[in-house]
Amino acid sequence: MKSIITILLILVIAICQVNAENWKETFANRQIITSEMIQKAGLIWLGDIFMLAEDWDVITLDGITWQSSPSGLSSFQHQKWIILLDGQVMDIDVFGTRNLNRLPLSPSRIDYIEFVTIPQIHEGEFADGGLIHIHTLKPGTGLSISSQMITGSETGDPGPYRYTEFRSPNIDRFGHNFSTDFSYGDDKMYVQAGLWGGWRYPTDPDLSRRYFSYFNGDYSKLKHIAPSFKIGKDFHNGKHELFMGCSWFEDLFFLKPFGREIPVESHFLHTGTRGNFNLNDKTNMIYRITYSENQLVEQENLHNTGFDWRMRNMKAEIGANGLFSSC
């Protein structure tokens, strides 16, 4: 009896995913952040998009790793929100911390971002703790190459509490970011490749005092580099896409039980494919297969403190659309 009920539930879920466009429009409490909004706000790192998120509570210790939670859902202690990149789940969770800056994606390649703030099923994922879906720009016809370089530093800023006991001095350190993107497309296929990276100095005095003991009194540097590759093609009455990306991030990972940051090299690898094809005139099959790997290894420091940890995840899904006109 239990097996029959389970099968019926699976069929109901598959049948209910009928019309993707109408299905999306039935849910409220979604915020859309466009690439134009990101550019006007002057956001450089991917994690900075949380500063534009409405109905999300956010905090950060270093301006790089953000703790976030949709209002009224999961707490900062339990980061349960899901991150999707063009329909593929990005498993970037490391000991309860989800740092968007570990994604192999340049902010310049973003088309728009969906912030989901109520529990719902989105792209086949049950999001009971919020969801962020990043959609990238689709390549146009022909060859396109773009590159950008950003550098800067706060100067002459005495802090927001200059005339109080909480004043903080400004420390000038230049940070740099760069990205290069290549794309080619025609009527049947497209290819994209990109490289994103940069480095940044966390110069807040309270943070620096903790970092100095690891690096012999020198300022620490958060370095990041992330290549990616995507190819998509139309064939067999469907659309199919393969995405591969990885990132290397020299980070100061804050481990709550330890009570302070730990210098690490944070590695992330993702390979995934998704697509759809027509089974018959009324049924469209969809599939998604992903493999991801998260790793923390020791970054050289005076205390010889670090991690030797790795986690691998693999996930395969298949579903059907259009079995019936309604459910």
Coordinates of C-alpha atoms in Angstrom, one line a residue:
M1 CA 0.0 0.0 0.0
K2 CA 2.8 2.4 0.9
S3 CA 4.5 1.7 -2.5
I4 CA 1.3 2.5 -4.3
I5 CA 0.9 5.8 -2.4
T6 CA 4.5 6.7 -3.2
I7 CA 4.1 6.0 -6.9
L8 CA 0.8 8.1 -7.0
L9 CA 2.6 11.0 -5.3
I10 CA 5.4 10.9 -7.8
L11 CA 2.9 10.9 -10.7
V12 CA 1.0 13.8 -9.2
I13 CA 4.2 15.9 -8.9
A14 CA 5.2 15.1 -12.5
I15 CA 1.7 15.8 -13.8
C16 CA 1.5 19.2 -12.0
Q17 CA 4.6 20.5 -13.8
V18 CA 2.6 21.2 -17.0
N19 CA 3.2 24.7 -18.2
A20 CA 6.4 26.1 -16.8
E21 CA 5.7 29.8 -17.7
N22 CA 2.2 29.8 -16.1
W23 CA 3.5 27.8 -13.2
K24 CA 6.2 30.4 -12.4
E25 CA 3.7 33.2 -12.5
T26 CA 1.4 31.7 -9.9
F27 CA 3.9 32.3 -7.1
A28 CA 4.3 35.6 -5.4
N29 CA 7.1 36.8 -3.2
R30 CA 9.8 36.8 -5.9
Q31 CA 12.2 39.6 -6.3
I32 CA 14.0 40.1 -9.7
I33 CA 17.4 41.8 -9.7
T34 CA 18.6 42.7 -13.2
S35 CA 22.1 43.2 -14.6
E36 CA 21.3 46.9 -15.0
M37 CA 20.5 47.2 -11.3
I38 CA 23.8 45.4 -10.4
Q39 CA 25.8 47.8 -12.6
K40 CA 24.1 50.9 -11.3
A41 CA 24.8 49.7 -7.7
G42 CA 28.5 49.3 -8.6
L43 CA 28.6 45.7 -7.2
I44 CA 31.9 43.9 -8.0
W45 CA 31.8 40.6 -6.1
L46 CA 28.9 38.2 -6.7
G47 CA 28.1 38.0 -3.0
D48 CA 27.4 41.7 -2.9
I49 CA 24.0 41.1 -4.5
F50 CA 22.7 40.5 -1.0
M51 CA 22.8 44.3 -0.5
L52 CA 20.0 44.5 -3.1
A53 CA 17.9 41.7 -1.7
E54 CA 14.6 42.7 -0.1
D55 CA 13.0 40.6 2.7
W56 CA 16.4 38.9 3.3
D57 CA 18.3 39.4 6.5
V58 CA 22.1 39.5 5.8
I59 CA 25.2 40.0 7.8
T60 CA 28.9 39.7 7.0
L61 CA 32.2 39.8 9.0
D62 CA 34.6 40.5 6.2
G63 CA 32.5 41.8 3.3
I64 CA 33.2 38.6 1.3
T65 CA 31.2 35.8 3.0
W66 CA 27.6 36.8 3.7
Q67 CA 25.3 35.0 6.1
S68 CA 21.7 35.4 4.8
S69 CA 18.2 34.2 5.4
P70 CA 14.8 35.1 3.9
S71 CA 12.8 36.9 6.6
G72 CA 10.7 34.5 8.6
L73 CA 12.4 31.3 7.2
S74 CA 15.7 29.7 8.2
S75 CA 18.0 31.4 10.6
F76 CA 21.6 32.5 10.2
Q77 CA 22.7 29.3 12.0
H78 CA 21.0 27.1 9.4
Q79 CA 21.6 28.3 5.8
K80 CA 19.0 26.3 4.0
W81 CA 18.5 28.4 0.9
I82 CA 19.2 26.8 -2.5
I83 CA 21.3 28.4 -5.2
L84 CA 20.6 27.6 -8.9
L85 CA 22.7 28.7 -11.9
D86 CA 20.7 28.4 -15.1
G87 CA 18.6 25.7 -13.7
Q88 CA 21.5 23.6 -12.2
V89 CA 21.8 23.3 -8.4
M90 CA 25.1 24.7 -7.1
D91 CA 26.2 22.8 -4.0
I92 CA 28.5 25.3 -2.3
D93 CA 27.6 24.5 1.3
V94 CA 30.7 24.2 3.6
F95 CA 29.9 23.6 7.3
G96 CA 26.7 25.6 7.0
T97 CA 28.3 28.5 5.1
R98 CA 27.3 29.3 1.5
N99 CA 29.6 31.8 0.0
L100 CA 28.3 33.0 -3.4
N101 CA 31.8 34.2 -4.3
R102 CA 32.9 30.6 -4.7
L103 CA 30.8 30.3 -7.8
P104 CA 32.6 30.2 -11.2
L105 CA 30.7 33.2 -12.5
S106 CA 31.5 36.8 -13.3
P107 CA 28.8 39.3 -12.3
S108 CA 29.2 40.8 -15.8
R109 CA 27.6 37.6 -17.2
I110 CA 24.4 37.9 -15.2
D111 CA 21.2 38.6 -17.0
Y112 CA 18.9 38.6 -13.9
I113 CA 18.5 37.0 -10.5
E114 CA 15.4 35.6 -8.8
F115 CA 15.1 35.8 -5.1
V116 CA 12.4 33.4 -3.8
T117 CA 11.2 34.2 -0.3
I118 CA 8.4 31.7 0.4
P119 CA 8.4 27.9 0.4
Q120 CA 7.6 26.5 -3.0
I121 CA 8.7 24.2 -5.8
H122 CA 11.0 26.0 -8.2
E123 CA 12.7 24.2 -11.1
G124 CA 11.9 20.9 -9.5
E125 CA 13.5 21.9 -6.2
F126 CA 11.5 22.3 -2.9
A127 CA 12.8 25.5 -1.4
D128 CA 11.6 25.6 2.2
G129 CA 14.4 28.0 3.2
G130 CA 14.5 30.4 0.3
L131 CA 16.1 30.2 -3.2
I132 CA 18.4 32.2 -5.4
H133 CA 18.3 31.5 -9.1
I134 CA 20.9 33.2 -11.3
H135 CA 20.2 33.5 -15.0
T136 CA 23.2 34.3 -17.3
L137 CA 23.1 36.1 -20.6
K138 CA 22.4 34.1 -23.7
P139 CA 25.1 34.4 -26.4
G140 CA 24.0 36.1 -29.6
T141 CA 24.7 35.1 -33.1
G142 CA 28.4 35.1 -34.1
L143 CA 31.6 35.6 -32.1
S144 CA 31.8 37.8 -29.0
I145 CA 34.8 38.6 -26.8
S146 CA 34.7 40.9 -23.8
S147 CA 37.1 41.8 -21.0
Q148 CA 37.1 44.1 -18.0
M149 CA 39.5 45.2 -15.2
I150 CA 38.4 46.9 -12.0
T151 CA 40.7 48.3 -9.3
G152 CA 40.1 50.6 -6.4
S153 CA 40.4 51.4 -2.7
E154 CA 38.6 53.5 -0.2
T155 CA 40.7 56.6 0.6
G156 CA 40.3 59.3 3.2
D157 CA 37.3 57.6 4.8
P158 CA 37.6 57.9 8.6
G159 CA 34.7 55.5 9.2
P160 CA 31.1 56.1 10.0
Y161 CA 31.7 57.0 13.6
R162 CA 34.4 59.6 13.3
Y163 CA 33.5 61.7 16.3
T164 CA 32.5 58.8 18.7
E165 CA 34.4 56.2 20.6
F166 CA 33.7 53.7 17.8
R167 CA 35.7 55.6 15.2
S168 CA 38.0 53.4 13.0
P169 CA 40.9 54.5 10.8
N170 CA 41.0 54.0 7.1
I171 CA 43.6 51.7 5.7
D172 CA 44.4 52.0 2.0
R173 CA 44.9 48.7 0.2
F174 CA 44.1 48.4 -3.5
G175 CA 42.0 45.5 -4.6
H176 CA 41.7 44.2 -8.2
N177 CA 39.1 42.2 -10.2
F178 CA 39.2 41.0 -13.8
S179 CA 37.1 39.0 -16.2
T180 CA 37.3 37.7 -19.7
D181 CA 34.4 36.1 -21.6
F182 CA 34.2 34.4 -24.9
S183 CA 31.0 33.2 -26.7
Y184 CA 29.9 31.9 -30.1
G185 CA 26.4 31.1 -31.2
D186 CA 24.2 30.2 -34.2
D187 CA 20.7 28.9 -34.7
K188 CA 21.5 25.4 -33.4
M189 CA 24.2 25.7 -30.7
Y190 CA 26.3 28.1 -28.6
V191 CA 29.6 27.9 -26.7
Q192 CA 30.7 30.1 -23.8
A193 CA 33.9 30.3 -21.8
G194 CA 35.0 32.7 -19.1
L195 CA 37.6 33.5 -16.5
W196 CA 36.9 35.5 -13.4
G197 CA 39.2 36.4 -10.6
G198 CA 40.7 39.0 -8.3
W199 CA 42.0 39.8 -4.9
R200 CA 40.9 41.9 -2.0
Y201 CA 42.3 43.0 1.4
P202 CA 40.1 42.8 4.5
T203 CA 41.4 45.9 6.2
D204 CA 38.9 46.4 9.0
P205 CA 41.1 46.9 12.2
D206 CA 39.2 44.4 14.3
L207 CA 39.7 41.8 11.5
S208 CA 43.3 42.7 10.9
R209 CA 44.3 42.1 14.5
R210 CA 43.1 38.5 14.2
Y211 CA 44.7 37.9 10.8
F212 CA 48.1 39.4 11.7
S213 CA 49.0 36.4 14.0
Y214 CA 48.6 34.1 11.0
F215 CA 50.6 36.1 8.5
N216 CA 53.5 37.5 10.6
G217 CA 52.0 40.9 11.0
D218 CA 51.2 41.3 7.3
Y219 CA 47.8 42.0 5.7
S220 CA 46.1 38.9 4.4
K221 CA 44.9 38.8 0.8
L222 CA 41.7 37.0 -0.3
K223 CA 42.5 35.7 -3.8
H224 CA 40.0 34.1 -6.2
I225 CA 40.1 32.7 -9.7
A226 CA 37.4 30.8 -11.5
P227 CA 37.3 29.4 -15.1
S228 CA 34.0 28.1 -16.6
F229 CA 32.7 26.5 -19.8
K230 CA 29.2 26.0 -21.2
I231 CA 27.9 24.5 -24.4
G232 CA 24.3 24.1 -25.6
K233 CA 22.8 22.5 -28.6
D234 CA 19.4 21.7 -30.1
F235 CA 18.9 18.1 -31.3
H236 CA 16.5 15.2 -31.1
N237 CA 13.6 17.6 -30.7
G238 CA 15.0 19.1 -27.5
K239 CA 17.5 21.4 -25.9
H240 CA 20.6 20.2 -24.1
E241 CA 23.2 22.1 -22.1
L242 CA 26.5 21.2 -20.4
F243 CA 28.2 23.4 -17.8
M244 CA 31.6 23.0 -16.2
G245 CA 33.2 25.3 -13.7
C246 CA 35.7 25.4 -10.9
S247 CA 37.1 28.0 -8.5
W248 CA 40.1 28.4 -6.2
F249 CA 39.6 30.8 -3.3
E250 CA 42.3 31.7 -0.7
D251 CA 39.9 32.5 2.1
L252 CA 39.8 33.2 5.8
F253 CA 37.0 30.7 6.7
F254 CA 35.2 31.6 9.9
L255 CA 34.4 28.4 11.8
K256 CA 31.9 29.2 14.5
P257 CA 32.9 26.4 17.0
F258 CA 36.5 27.6 16.7
G259 CA 35.5 31.2 17.3
R260 CA 37.7 32.8 14.6
E261 CA 38.9 32.6 11.0
I262 CA 41.1 29.9 9.6
P263 CA 43.3 30.4 6.5
V264 CA 42.2 27.9 3.9
E265 CA 42.3 27.2 0.2
S266 CA 38.7 26.6 -0.8
H267 CA 38.2 24.6 -4.0
F268 CA 34.9 24.1 -5.7
L269 CA 34.2 22.0 -8.8
H270 CA 30.9 21.6 -10.7
T271 CA 29.9 19.6 -13.8
G272 CA 26.3 19.3 -14.8
T273 CA 24.1 18.7 -17.8
R274 CA 20.4 19.4 -18.2
G275 CA 17.9 19.3 -21.1
N276 CA 14.6 18.2 -22.5
F277 CA 13.3 16.2 -25.4
N278 CA 9.8 15.2 -26.7
L279 CA 8.8 11.7 -25.9
N280 CA 5.7 12.1 -28.0
D281 CA 3.3 14.8 -29.2
K282 CA 2.0 15.4 -25.7
T283 CA 4.9 14.6 -23.4
N284 CA 8.1 16.4 -22.9
M285 CA 10.8 14.8 -20.8
I286 CA 13.3 16.8 -18.7
Y287 CA 16.5 15.6 -17.1
R288 CA 19.3 17.0 -14.9
I289 CA 22.6 15.4 -13.8
T290 CA 25.1 17.2 -11.6
Y291 CA 28.4 16.3 -9.9
S292 CA 30.1 18.7 -7.4
E293 CA 33.1 18.7 -5.2
N294 CA 33.9 20.9 -2.2
Q295 CA 37.3 20.9 -0.6
L296 CA 39.1 22.9 2.1
V297 CA 42.9 22.5 2.4
E298 CA 45.4 24.3 4.6
Q299 CA 46.7 27.7 3.5
E300 CA 50.3 28.3 4.7
N301 CA 50.3 30.2 7.9
L302 CA 52.4 30.6 11.0
H303 CA 50.1 28.5 13.3
N304 CA 49.9 25.5 10.8
T305 CA 46.1 25.6 11.3
G306 CA 43.9 24.4 8.5
F307 CA 41.6 21.8 7.0
D308 CA 42.0 18.6 5.1
W309 CA 38.4 18.0 4.1
R310 CA 36.5 17.0 0.9
M311 CA 32.9 16.3 0.0
R312 CA 31.6 14.9 -3.3
N313 CA 27.9 15.0 -4.3
M314 CA 26.2 13.5 -7.3
K315 CA 22.5 14.0 -8.3
A316 CA 20.3 12.8 -11.1
E317 CA 16.7 13.8 -11.8
I318 CA 14.2 13.1 -14.5
G319 CA 10.6 14.4 -14.9
A320 CA 7.8 14.9 -17.4
N321 CA 5.8 17.9 -18.6
G322 CA 2.5 18.0 -20.5
L323 CA 1.0 14.7 -19.6
F324 CA -2.4 16.4 -19.1
S325 CA -3.6 19.9 -19.6
S326 CA -4.4 20.5 -15.9
C327 CA -4.1 18.9 -12.5

